[in-house]
Amino acid sequence: MLQEKLYQLGFDRNQDPHDEMDLEVSGVIPEWLHGSFVRNGPGLFYIGGQRMNHWFDGLGMLHRFTFQDGRVRYKNSFIDCHATDEALSSNELTYSEFATDPCWGLFGRVSSMFRHGPTDSAKVNVGKVGDRYYALGETTMQIEFDPETLETLGRYNFRQPKFGTSSTAHPHPTNSGAVNLITKYGPVNFYQVRKMDERASKLASVVTFSPSYMHSFGMSEKYYVIAESPFTVQSIKLIAANRPFIKNFKWDKNRGTRLWVVDRENGKVVHKAEVEPFFFFHFVNTFDTSNGVSFDIVTYPDAGIIEAYYLDAIGRGDRGIPGGTLKRFEISIGDPSRYVEETLSATGMELPHMDTARYNMNPDYRYVYSPSLASPDSTFYDQLVKVDVRDKTELTWREEGCFPGEPVFIPAPESSAEDDGILVSLVLDIQAERSFLVLLRADDLSELGRVFAPEPIMMGFHGNFFQKQRA
Ligand code: CO
């Protein structure tokens, strides 16, 4: 029953866009909170007669909650891009999504690929690069948007060779902008770290025989860390096989996860190793150590989580969803046989967040905040967890029938302690059939207040809080 409602409200529908409105609040909204929380995720799963297959397929929608003087305004909008414009105007899917292709007729795929290729619906994340705000996706097209109106202002495009290119939706901020990891498919495949500048300047390049699905990468003060899980593709299949993108990837039982550590100074590989196989979406934090580099990452024993995110699987909800395990890997540069793998939390989680603005690449960081699973039977993320990675202690926030999204940390003014601030998470409440933003104190996860959205909001991915300077 509950699963049916979670599926109906959280996944199995389309979301309407709304014009600017004031929202009802309860409890306390801190007076100092001034800026916009913007969350990205799917807004359209049905187009014409076709329903998308996978949680990662839905065409992107931005939700913006703007805080000012204890008041909250809201607006949501489809990401204005070619894929969504065409879907809405022609009432049919014309671009390829993660696990769904348009309904091609016989011989249709080739001509359609020539027309369109992969989606530009940048539905995964939002971030600021320099002065610009981007909706970020996994193809090479990133959409620049106005954080006030949510309108599209421009595009950022890594160049697209014949077989295609993927990028991660998790670029790392740098002093001069950001860097991202792209995968170039072809007769020879490359992982490349590139700057998000006008020329997409190449900083590092690594050749791989069979590229894997890459959702993020690590960056410390000194190094880039590229982890290649055994969930890989023969890249010829991306153009020759008549299958959606992710269906071309297979789990290879005969190998481990490969790691490349690249010196940021000169782009050279300084360490190459193979560790026990794991699948992952998210590096959480990466930092230098006396003899190498360590990274905290949410891992799975295999790529079964991709299967678990198919809409049919979520709709059935007949078993618990696989929980990601927060682990730390300590790499000794130059000694590939030696590494330490440590479990930091036994609580199954996904969509981890930390205070990236202040603690990225910092070995002294302590806190990871994430949606997580209250029990092995949980069919979706039904609580928030705060993990202290130093003391290995945890706190949770939970409410019956509530499914929280990624918790975003916002520091309090003049905050000194790492967890002196608040967490904001968009929660789907399936009993009340509505969504609300919950505001929690980040130190003890006690609740400060709620902001009620006008209707239930579909389960989405990443968000960010964009601080506004007071006039
Ligand atoms: Co992500």
CSV table of C-alpha atoms and ligand atoms in Angstrom, one decimal, residues 124-125 138 169-170 213 215-216 281-282 350-352 406 461-462, ligand 1:
chain,number,residue,atom,x,y,z
A,124,VAL,CA,21.1,15.5,-12.3
A,125,ASN,CA,22.7,18.3,-10.4
A,138,GLU,CA,25.8,13.2,-17.8
A,169,ALA,CA,27.3,15.7,-13.2
A,170,HIS,CA,29.9,16.3,-10.4
A,213,TYR,CA,29.9,4.1,-16.2
A,215,HIS,CA,29.2,9.2,-12.1
A,216,SER,CA,31.9,11.1,-10.2
A,281,PHE,CA,28.0,6.7,-7.9
A,282,HIS,CA,29.6,9.2,-5.5
A,350,GLU,CA,22.8,7.2,-1.3
A,351,LEU,CA,23.1,10.9,-2.4
A,352,PRO,CA,25.7,11.7,0.3
A,406,GLU,CA,19.7,14.8,-0.5
A,461,PHE,CA,18.6,13.9,-7.3
A,462,HIS,CA,21.0,16.7,-6.3
B,1,CO,CO,25.2,12.2,-8.4
